[in-house]
Short mmCIF file of C-alpha atoms and ligand atoms in Angstrom, two decimals:
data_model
loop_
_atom_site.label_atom_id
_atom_site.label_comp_id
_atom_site.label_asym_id
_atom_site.label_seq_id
_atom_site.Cartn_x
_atom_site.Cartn_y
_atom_site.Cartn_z
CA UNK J 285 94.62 99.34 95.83
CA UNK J 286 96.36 98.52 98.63
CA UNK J 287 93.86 96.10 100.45
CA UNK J 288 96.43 93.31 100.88
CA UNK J 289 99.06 95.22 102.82
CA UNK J 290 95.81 96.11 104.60
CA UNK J 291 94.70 92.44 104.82
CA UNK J 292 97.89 91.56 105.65
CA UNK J 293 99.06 94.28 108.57
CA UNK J 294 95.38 92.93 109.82
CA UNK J 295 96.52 88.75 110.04
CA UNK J 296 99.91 89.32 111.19
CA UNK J 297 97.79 91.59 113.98
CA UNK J 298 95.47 88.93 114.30
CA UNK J 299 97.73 86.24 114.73
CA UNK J 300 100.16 88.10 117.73
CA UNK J 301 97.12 88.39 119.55
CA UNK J 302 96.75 84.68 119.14
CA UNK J 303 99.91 84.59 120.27
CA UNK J 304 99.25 87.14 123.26
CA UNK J 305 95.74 84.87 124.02
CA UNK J 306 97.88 81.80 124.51
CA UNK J 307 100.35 83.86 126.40
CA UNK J 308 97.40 84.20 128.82
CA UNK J 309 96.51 81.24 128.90
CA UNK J 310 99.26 80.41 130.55
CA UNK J 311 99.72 83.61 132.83
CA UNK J 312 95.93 82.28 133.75
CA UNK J 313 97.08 79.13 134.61
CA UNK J 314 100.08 80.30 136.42
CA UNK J 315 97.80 83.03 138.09
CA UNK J 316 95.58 80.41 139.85
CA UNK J 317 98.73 77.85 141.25
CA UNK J 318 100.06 81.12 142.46
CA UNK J 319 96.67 82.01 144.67
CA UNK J 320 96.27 78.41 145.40
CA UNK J 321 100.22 78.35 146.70
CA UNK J 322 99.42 81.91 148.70
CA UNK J 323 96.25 80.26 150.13
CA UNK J 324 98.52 77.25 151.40
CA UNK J 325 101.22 79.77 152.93
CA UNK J 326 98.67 82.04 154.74
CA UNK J 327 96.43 79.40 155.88
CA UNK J 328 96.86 78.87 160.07
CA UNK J 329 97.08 83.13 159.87
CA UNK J 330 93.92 84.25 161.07
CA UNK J 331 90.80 82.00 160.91
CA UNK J 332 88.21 84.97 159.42
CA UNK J 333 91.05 84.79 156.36
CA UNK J 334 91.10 80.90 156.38
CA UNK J 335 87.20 81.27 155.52
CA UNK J 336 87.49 83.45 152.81
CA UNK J 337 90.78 81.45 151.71
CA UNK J 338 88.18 78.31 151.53
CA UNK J 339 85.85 79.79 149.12
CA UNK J 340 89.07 81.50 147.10
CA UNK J 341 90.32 77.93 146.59
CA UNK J 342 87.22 76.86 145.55
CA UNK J 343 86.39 79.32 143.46
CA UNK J 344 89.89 79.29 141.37
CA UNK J 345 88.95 75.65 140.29
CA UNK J 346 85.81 76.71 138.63
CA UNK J 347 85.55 79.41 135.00
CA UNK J 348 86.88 82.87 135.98
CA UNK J 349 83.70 84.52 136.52
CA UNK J 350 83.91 87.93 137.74
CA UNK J 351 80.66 87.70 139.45
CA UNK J 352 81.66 85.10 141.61
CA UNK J 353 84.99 86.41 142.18
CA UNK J 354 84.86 90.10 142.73
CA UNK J 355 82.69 89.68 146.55
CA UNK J 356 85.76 86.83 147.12
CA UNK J 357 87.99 89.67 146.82
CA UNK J 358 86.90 91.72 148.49
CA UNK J 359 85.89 89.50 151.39
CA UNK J 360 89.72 88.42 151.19
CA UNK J 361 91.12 92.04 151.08
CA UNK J 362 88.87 93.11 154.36
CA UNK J 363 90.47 90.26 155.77
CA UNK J 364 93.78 90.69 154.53
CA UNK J 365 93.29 94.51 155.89
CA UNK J 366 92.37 93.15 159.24
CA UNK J 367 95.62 91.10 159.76
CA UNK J 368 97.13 94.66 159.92
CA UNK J 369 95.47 95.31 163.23
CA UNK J 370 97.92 93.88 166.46
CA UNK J 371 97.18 90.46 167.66
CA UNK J 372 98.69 87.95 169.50
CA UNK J 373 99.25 84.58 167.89
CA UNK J 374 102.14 81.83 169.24
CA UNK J 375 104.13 82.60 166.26
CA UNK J 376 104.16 85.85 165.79
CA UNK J 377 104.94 89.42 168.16
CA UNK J 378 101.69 91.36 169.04
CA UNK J 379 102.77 94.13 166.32
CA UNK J 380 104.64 92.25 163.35
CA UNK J 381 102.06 91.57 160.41
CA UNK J 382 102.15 87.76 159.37
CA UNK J 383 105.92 87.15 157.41
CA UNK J 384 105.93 86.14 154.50
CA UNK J 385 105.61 81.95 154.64
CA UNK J 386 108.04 79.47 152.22
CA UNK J 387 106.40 76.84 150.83
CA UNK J 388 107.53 72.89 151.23
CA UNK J 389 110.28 72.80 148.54
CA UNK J 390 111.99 75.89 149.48
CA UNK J 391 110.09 78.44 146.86
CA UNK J 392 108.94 81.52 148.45
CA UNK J 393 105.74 82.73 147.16
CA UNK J 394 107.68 86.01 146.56
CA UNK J 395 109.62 84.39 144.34
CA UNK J 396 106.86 82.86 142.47
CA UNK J 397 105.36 85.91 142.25
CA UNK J 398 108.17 87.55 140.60
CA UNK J 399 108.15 84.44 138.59
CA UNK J 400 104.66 85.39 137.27
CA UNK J 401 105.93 89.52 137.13
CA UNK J 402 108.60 88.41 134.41
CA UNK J 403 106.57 86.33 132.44
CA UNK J 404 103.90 89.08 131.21
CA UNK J 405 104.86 90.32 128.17
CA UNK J 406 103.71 93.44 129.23
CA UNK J 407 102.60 96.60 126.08
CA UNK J 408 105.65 99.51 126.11
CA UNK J 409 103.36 101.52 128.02
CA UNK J 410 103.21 99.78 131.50
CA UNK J 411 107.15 98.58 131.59
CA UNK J 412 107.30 100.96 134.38
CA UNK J 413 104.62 99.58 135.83
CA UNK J 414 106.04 96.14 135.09
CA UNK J 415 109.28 97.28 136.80
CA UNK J 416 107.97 99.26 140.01
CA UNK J 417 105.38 95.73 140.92
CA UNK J 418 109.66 93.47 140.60
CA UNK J 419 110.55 95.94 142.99
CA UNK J 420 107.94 95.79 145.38
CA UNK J 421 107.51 91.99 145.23
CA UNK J 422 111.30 92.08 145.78
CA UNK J 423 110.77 93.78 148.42
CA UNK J 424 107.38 92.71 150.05
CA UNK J 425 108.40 90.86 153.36
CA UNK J 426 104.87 90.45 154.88
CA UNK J 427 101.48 88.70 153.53
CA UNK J 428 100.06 92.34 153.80
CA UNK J 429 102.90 93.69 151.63
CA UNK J 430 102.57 90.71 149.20
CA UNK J 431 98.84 90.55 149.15
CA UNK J 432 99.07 94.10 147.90
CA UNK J 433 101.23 93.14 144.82
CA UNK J 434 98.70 90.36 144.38
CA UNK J 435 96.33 93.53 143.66
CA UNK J 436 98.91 95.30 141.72
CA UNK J 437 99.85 92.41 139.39
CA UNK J 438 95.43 91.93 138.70
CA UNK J 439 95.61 95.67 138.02
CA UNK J 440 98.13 95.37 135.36
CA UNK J 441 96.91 92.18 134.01
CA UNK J 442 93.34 93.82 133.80
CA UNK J 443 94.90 97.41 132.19
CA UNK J 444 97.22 94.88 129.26
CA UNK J 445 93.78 93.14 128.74
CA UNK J 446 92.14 96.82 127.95
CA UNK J 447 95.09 97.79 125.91
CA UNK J 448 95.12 94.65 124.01
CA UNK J 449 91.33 95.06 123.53
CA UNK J 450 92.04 98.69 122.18
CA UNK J 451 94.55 97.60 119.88
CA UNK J 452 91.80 95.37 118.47
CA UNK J 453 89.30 98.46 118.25
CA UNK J 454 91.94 100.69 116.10
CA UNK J 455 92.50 97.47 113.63
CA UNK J 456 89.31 96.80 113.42
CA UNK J 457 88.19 100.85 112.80
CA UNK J 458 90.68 100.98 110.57
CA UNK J 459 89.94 98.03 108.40
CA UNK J 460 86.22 99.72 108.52
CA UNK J 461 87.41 103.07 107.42
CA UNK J 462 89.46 101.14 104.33
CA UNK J 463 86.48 98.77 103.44
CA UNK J 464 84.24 101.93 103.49
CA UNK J 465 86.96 103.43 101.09
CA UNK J 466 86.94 100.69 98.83
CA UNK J 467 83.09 100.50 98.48
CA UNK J 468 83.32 104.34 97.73
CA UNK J 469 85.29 103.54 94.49
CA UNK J 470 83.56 100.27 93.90
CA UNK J 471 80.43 102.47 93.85
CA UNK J 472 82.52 105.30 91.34
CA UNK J 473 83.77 102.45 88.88
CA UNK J 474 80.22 101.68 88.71
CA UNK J 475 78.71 105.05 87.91
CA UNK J 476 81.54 105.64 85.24
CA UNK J 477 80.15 102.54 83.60
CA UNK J 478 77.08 103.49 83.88
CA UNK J 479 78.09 106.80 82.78
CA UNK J 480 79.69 105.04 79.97
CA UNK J 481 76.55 102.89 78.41
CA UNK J 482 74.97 106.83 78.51
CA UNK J 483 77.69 108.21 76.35
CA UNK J 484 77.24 104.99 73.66
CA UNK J 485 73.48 105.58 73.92
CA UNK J 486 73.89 109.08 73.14
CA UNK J 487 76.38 107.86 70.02
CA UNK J 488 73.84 105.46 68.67
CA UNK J 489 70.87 107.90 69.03
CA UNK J 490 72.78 110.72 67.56
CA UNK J 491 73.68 107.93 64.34
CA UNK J 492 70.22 107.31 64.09
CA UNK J 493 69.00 110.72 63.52
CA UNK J 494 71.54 111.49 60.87
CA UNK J 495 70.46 108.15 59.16
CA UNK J 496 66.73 109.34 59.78
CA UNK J 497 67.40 112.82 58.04
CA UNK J 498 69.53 111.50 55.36
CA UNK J 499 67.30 108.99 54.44
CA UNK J 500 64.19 111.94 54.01
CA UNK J 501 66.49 113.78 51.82
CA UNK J 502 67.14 111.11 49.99
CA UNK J 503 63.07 110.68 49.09
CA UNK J 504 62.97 114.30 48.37
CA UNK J 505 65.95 114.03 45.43
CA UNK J 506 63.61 111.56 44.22
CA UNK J 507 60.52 112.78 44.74
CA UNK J 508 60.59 116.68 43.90
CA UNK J 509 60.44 118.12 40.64
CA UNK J 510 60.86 121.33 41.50
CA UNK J 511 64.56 122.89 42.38
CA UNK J 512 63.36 125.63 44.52
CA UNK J 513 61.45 122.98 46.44
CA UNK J 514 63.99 120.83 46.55
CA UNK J 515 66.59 123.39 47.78
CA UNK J 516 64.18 124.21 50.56
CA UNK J 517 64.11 120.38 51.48
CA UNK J 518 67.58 120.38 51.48
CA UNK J 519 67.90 123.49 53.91
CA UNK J 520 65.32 122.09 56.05
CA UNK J 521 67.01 118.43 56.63
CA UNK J 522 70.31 119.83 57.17
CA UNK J 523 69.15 122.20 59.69
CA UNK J 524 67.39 118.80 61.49
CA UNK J 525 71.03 117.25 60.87
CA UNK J 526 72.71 120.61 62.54
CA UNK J 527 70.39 120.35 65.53
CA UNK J 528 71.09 116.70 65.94
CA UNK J 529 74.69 117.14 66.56
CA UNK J 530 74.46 120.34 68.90
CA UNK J 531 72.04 118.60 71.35
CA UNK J 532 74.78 115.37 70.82
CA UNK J 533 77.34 117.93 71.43
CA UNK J 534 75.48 119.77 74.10
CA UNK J 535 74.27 115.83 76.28
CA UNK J 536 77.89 115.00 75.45
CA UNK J 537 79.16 118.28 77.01
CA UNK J 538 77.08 118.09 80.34
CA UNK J 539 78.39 114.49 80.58
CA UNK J 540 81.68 115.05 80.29
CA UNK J 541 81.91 117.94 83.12
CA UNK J 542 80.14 116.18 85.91
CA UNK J 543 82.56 113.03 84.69
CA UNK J 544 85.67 115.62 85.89
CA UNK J 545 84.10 116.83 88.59
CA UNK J 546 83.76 113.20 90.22
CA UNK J 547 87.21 112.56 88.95
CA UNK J 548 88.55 115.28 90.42
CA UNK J 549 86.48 114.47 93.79
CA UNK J 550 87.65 110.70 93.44
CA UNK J 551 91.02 111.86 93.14
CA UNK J 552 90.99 114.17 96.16
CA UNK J 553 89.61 111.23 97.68
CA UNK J 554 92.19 108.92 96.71
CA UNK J 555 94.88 111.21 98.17
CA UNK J 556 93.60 111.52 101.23
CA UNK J 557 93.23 107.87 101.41
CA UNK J 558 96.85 107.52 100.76
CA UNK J 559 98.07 110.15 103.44
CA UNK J 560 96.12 108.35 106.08
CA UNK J 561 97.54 105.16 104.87
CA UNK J 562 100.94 106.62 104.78
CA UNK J 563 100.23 107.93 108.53
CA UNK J 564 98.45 104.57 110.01
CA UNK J 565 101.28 102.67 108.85
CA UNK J 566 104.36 104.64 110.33
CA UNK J 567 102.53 104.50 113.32
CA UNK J 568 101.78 100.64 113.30
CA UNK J 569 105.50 100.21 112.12
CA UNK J 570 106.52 102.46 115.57
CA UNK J 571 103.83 100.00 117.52
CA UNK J 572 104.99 96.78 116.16
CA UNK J 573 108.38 97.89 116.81
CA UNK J 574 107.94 98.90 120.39
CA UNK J 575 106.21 96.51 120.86
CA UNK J 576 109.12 93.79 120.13
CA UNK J 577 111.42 96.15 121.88
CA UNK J 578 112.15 95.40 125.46
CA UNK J 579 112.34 99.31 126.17
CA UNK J 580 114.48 99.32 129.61
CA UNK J 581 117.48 97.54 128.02
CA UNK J 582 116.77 98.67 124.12
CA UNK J 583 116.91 95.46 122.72
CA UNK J 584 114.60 92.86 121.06
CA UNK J 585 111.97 91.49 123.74
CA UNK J 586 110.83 87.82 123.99
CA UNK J 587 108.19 88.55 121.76
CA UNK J 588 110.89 89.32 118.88
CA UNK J 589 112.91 86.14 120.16
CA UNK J 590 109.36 84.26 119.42
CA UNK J 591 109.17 85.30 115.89
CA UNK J 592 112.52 85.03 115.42
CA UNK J 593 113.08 81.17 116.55
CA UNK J 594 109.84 80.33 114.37
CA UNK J 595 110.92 81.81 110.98
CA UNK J 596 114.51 80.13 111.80
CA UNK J 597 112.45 77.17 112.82
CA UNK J 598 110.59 77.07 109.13
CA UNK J 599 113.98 77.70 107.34
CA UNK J 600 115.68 74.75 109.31
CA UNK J 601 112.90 72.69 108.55
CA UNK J 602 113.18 73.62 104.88
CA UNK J 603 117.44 73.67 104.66
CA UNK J 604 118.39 71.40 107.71
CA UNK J 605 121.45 73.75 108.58
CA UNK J 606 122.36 73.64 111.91
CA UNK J 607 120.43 75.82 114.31
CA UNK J 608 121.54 76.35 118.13
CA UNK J 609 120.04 78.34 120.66
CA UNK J 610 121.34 79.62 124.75
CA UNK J 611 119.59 80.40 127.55
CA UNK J 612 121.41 82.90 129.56
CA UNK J 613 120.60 83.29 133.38
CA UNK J 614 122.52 85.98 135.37
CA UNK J 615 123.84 84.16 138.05
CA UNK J 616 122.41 85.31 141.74
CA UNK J 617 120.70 88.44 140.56
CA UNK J 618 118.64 88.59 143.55
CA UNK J 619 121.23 89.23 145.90
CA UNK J 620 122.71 92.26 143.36
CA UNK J 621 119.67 94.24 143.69
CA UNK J 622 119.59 93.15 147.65
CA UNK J 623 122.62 94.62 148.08
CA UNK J 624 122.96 97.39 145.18
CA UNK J 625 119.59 98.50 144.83
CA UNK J 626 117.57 97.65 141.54
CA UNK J 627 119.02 100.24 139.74
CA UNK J 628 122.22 98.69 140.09
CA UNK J 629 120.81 95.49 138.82
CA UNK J 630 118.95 97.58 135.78
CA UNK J 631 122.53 98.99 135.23
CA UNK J 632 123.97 95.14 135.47
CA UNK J 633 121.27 94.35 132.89
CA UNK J 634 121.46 96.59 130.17
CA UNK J 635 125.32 96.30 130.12
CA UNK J 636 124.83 92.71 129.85
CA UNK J 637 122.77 93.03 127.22
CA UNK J 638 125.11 95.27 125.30
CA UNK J 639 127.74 92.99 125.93
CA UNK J 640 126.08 90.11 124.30
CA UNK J 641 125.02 91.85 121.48
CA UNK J 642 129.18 93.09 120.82
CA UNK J 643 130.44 89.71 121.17
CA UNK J 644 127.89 87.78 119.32
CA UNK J 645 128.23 87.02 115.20
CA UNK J 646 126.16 89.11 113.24
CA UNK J 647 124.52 86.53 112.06
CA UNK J 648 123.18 85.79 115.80
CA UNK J 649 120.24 87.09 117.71
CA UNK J 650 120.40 88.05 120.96
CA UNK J 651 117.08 88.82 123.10
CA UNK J 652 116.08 90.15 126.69
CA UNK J 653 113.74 86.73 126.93
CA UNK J 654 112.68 88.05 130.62
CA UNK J 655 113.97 88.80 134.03
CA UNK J 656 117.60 88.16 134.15
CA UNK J 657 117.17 85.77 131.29
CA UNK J 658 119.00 86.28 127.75
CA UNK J 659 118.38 83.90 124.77
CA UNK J 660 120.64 83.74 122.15
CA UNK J 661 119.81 82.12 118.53
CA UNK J 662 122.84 80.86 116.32
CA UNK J 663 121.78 80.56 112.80
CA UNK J 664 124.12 77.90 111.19
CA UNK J 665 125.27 77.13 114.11
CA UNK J 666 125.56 73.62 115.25
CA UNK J 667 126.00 72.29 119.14
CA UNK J 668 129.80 72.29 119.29
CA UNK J 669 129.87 76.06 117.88
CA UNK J 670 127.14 77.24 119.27
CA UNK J 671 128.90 75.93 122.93
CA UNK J 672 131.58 77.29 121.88
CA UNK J 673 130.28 81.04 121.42
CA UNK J 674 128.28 81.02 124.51
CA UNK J 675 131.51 79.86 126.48
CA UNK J 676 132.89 82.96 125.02
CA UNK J 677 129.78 84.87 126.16
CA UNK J 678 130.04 83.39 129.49
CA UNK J 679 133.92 85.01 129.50
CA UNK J 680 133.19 88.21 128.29
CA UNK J 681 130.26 88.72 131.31
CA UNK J 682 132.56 87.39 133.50
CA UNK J 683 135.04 90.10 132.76
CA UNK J 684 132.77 92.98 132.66
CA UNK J 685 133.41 94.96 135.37
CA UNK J 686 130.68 96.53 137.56
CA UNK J 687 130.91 98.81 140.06
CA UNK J 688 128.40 99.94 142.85
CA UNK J 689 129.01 101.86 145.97
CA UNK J 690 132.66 102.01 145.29
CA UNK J 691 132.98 98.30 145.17
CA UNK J 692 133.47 96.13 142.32
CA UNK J 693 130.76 93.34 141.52
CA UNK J 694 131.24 90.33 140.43
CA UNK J 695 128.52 89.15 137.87
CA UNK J 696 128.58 85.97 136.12
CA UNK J 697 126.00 83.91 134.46
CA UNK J 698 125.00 80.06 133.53
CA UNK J 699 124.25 79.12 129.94
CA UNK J 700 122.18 75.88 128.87
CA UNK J 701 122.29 75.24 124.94
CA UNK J 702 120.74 73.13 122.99
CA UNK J 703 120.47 72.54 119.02
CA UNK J 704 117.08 71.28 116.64
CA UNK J 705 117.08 67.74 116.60
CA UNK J 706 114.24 66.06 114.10
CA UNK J 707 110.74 66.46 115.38
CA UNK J 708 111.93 69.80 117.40
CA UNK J 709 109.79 72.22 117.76
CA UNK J 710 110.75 76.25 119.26
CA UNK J 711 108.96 75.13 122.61
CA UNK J 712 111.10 71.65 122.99
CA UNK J 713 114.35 72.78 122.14
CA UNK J 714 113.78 75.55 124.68
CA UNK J 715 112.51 73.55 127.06
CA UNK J 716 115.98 71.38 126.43
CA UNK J 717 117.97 74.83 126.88
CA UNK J 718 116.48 75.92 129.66
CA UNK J 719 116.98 72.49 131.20
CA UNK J 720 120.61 72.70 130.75
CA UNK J 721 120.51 75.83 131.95
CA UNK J 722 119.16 74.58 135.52
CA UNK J 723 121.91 71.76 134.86
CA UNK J 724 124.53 74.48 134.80
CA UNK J 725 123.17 76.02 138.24
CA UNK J 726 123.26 73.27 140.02
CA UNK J 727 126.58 72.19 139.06
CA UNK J 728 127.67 75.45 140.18
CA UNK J 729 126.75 78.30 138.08
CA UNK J 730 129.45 80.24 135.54
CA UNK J 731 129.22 77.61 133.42
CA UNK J 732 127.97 76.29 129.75
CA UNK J 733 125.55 73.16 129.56
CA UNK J 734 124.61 71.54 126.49
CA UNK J 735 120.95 70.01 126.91
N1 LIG N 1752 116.83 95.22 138.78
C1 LIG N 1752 116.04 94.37 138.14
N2 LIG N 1752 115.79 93.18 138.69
C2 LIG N 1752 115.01 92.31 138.02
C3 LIG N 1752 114.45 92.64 136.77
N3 LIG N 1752 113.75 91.57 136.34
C4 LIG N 1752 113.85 90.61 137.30
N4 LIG N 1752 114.62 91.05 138.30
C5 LIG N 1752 115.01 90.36 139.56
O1 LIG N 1752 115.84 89.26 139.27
C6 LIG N 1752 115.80 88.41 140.42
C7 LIG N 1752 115.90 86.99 139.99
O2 LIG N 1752 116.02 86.23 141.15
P1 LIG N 1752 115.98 84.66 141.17
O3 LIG N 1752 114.99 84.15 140.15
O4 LIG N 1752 115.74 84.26 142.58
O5 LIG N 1752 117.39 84.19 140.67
P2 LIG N 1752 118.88 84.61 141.06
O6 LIG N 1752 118.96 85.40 142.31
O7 LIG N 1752 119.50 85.21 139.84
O8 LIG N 1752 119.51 83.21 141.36
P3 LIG N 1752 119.99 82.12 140.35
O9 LIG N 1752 119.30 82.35 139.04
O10 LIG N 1752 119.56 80.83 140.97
O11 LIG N 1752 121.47 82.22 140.24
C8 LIG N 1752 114.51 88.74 141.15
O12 LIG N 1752 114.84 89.33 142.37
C9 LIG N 1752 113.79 89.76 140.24
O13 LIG N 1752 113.11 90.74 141.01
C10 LIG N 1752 114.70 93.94 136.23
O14 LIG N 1752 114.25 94.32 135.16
N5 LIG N 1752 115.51 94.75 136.96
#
């Protein structure tokens, strides 16, 4: 039946929630820098959250264990809570709650935050979510503030966890439900076989008989004289013949009516099966596809971009045609939604988007990779044309013309590019890109960097 497209839906589940576990990973990783960085800019604060801070630090170094965690949050949140109440402290006024502290090398911790925001590649469901925590880490000007998007970002960590998990649990019912199918018509096959060997049994029983009566008649021709007597030997063997063949016909009969009736069943069965099928796969189709949809802008998501760049990735390996890709960084963002408002800058974004999508080759694939981040992938295309489209890009954004409280905005945006070299893998030549890319802000943004 159809157990492969069922084996197979299952793997290519399986293996984006590799994908999604290594995604974690890293989130984890980046997670625990970003609570050791916001231990290091509210230490000095308040010494009852310098305490708690102590065993935080300590405690991020060690397995996540919610046991051990959990009382360190909440120790750190009544702290955090009592920073609200006024105090006097040489740096700060009597009301103000602490502001929110830059690290050494410039880096707020807001802005690592928001960092962390844009790197979840968070299920359709919670974009909003996703969207509303930007915004109030954009916004978040105190430790209380940010501390509370701390909590936020956990929450919505914890919820994709659950809804990752539950993706799991409908897979994994559903490739129950089909193996409990299956054994359901292994188990028929096997009764019609059965069924079968009673029908031949039936044959050779109903052969021997005949051969049984035949042969006694034959003894009787031989043996009796007498015609009348033989006539009534005759009548007598035939009739044993004639019964033979009506409890053959009536075995046969029984036989072949409960055979339709599980037949029928099976195939009631069957197209039920198939109507679930039908219905479990439009609506894993409409999951996998929002899924590699990035919903605010309507375009493919990083996770699409992933897939993407690898099957390219196989297929350069394989051909060696050229393959190019751009990282595109909207240059300044920040300061649009600062001054516009974030729905401005959603605005900015999704015509960006659009834009890149008109003025790429159809052959190209453009991506929302995060943030104010594009990525472009040129099939065929090597460094020289793939500079040469983004320069284009670069234009065309550069042209676009915004406008927000009656004023026009200027947007533009830096592109780093960067082709497969031998030995390249997805992650290096983006690494390379994204290099380029920082190459083009320093060197004054608007501008196209090959890495
Ligand atoms: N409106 C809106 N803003 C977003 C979204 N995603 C990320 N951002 C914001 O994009 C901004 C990116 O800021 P930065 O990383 O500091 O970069 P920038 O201001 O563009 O500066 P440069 O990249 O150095 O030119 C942050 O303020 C994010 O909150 C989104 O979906 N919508």
């Amino acid at each position: 039946m159809d157990n492969q497209l069922w084996e197979g839906k299952y793997h290519a589940a399986l293996e984006r929630m590799d994908r999604e576990v290594s995604q974690w990973r890293s989130v984890e990783s980046l997670l625990r820098q970003l609570v050791g960085c916001l231990g290091q800019a509210a230490r000095g604060a308040h010494d009852e959250l310098d305490r708690h801070l102590d065993g935080v630090r300590d405690a991020i170094h060690g397995p996540a264990d919610p046991a051990i965690l959990e009382p360190l949050v909440s120790g750190l949140t009544d702290a955090v809570a009592g920073l609200q109440r006024p105090r006097v402290a040489h740096h700060e006024t009597a009301d103000a709650p602490p502001r929110v502290a830059r690290t050494e090398n410039g880096s707020s911790v807001q802005s690592a935050l928001s960092r962390l925001v844009d790197r979840i590649l968070v299920v359709p469901r919670l974009t909003e979510r996703a969207a509303n925590l930007r915004r109030d880490v954009a916004n978040a000007d105190t430790l209380v503030s940010l501390a509370s998007c701390g909590e936020k970002l956990a929450d919505l960590i914890n919820e994709q966890r659950l809804a990752l998990q539950r993706e799991i649990d409908t897979l994994q019912s559903i490739l129950r439900h089909v193996t409990g199918r299956l054994d359901e018509m292994t188990r028929h096959m096997s009764r019609e076989l059965a069924d079968q060997s009673t029908g031949e049994a039936n044959g050779q029983a109903l052969d021997a008989s005949v051969a049984n009566e035949m042969r006694l008649l034959g003894d009787a021709a031989l043996e009796v004289d007498d015609i009348t007597e033989l006539r009534f030997q005759i009548g007598t063997r035939l009739d044993a013949i004639n019964d033979c063949f009506r409890e053959f016909r009536e075995r046969e009969g029984a036989r072949l009516s409960a055979y339709r009736e599980r037949a029928e069943s099976m195939r009631l069965r069957v197209e039920q099966l198939e109507t679930e099928r039908a219905a479990l796969q439009r609506s894993l189709e409409r999951e996998h596809e929002l899924a590699q949809t990035d919903t605010m802008i309507g375009m493919p998501n990083r996770l699409a971009y992933e897939k993407r760049i690898e099957a390219a990735h196989e297929s350069w390996l394989v051909t060696g045609h050229p393959l190019s890709i751009a990282a595109i960084d909207i240059d300044h963002f920040k300061s649009i939604n600062d001054t516009y408002g974030h729905t401005a800058g959603d605005a900015v974004l999704r015509i960006i988007g659009q834009a890149l999508v008109k003025h790429v080759r159809p052959c190209d694939f453009v991506a929302r990779y995060g943030g104010e981040e594009f990525i472009v992938v040129f099939d065929g295309a090597d460094e020289a044309e793939a500079l040469q489209v983004s320069d284009r890009l670069r234009s065309k954004i550069q042209l676009l013309s915004f406008h927000a409280s009656r004023q026009h905005v200027r947007v533009t945006a830096s592109i780093g590019v960067a082709r497969f070299m031998p030995g390249d893998t997805p992650r290096s030549v983006f690494e390379r890109a994204d290099l380029a890319l920082y190459t083009a802000k320093n060197g004054g943004r608007n501008r196209c960097v090959v890495g």
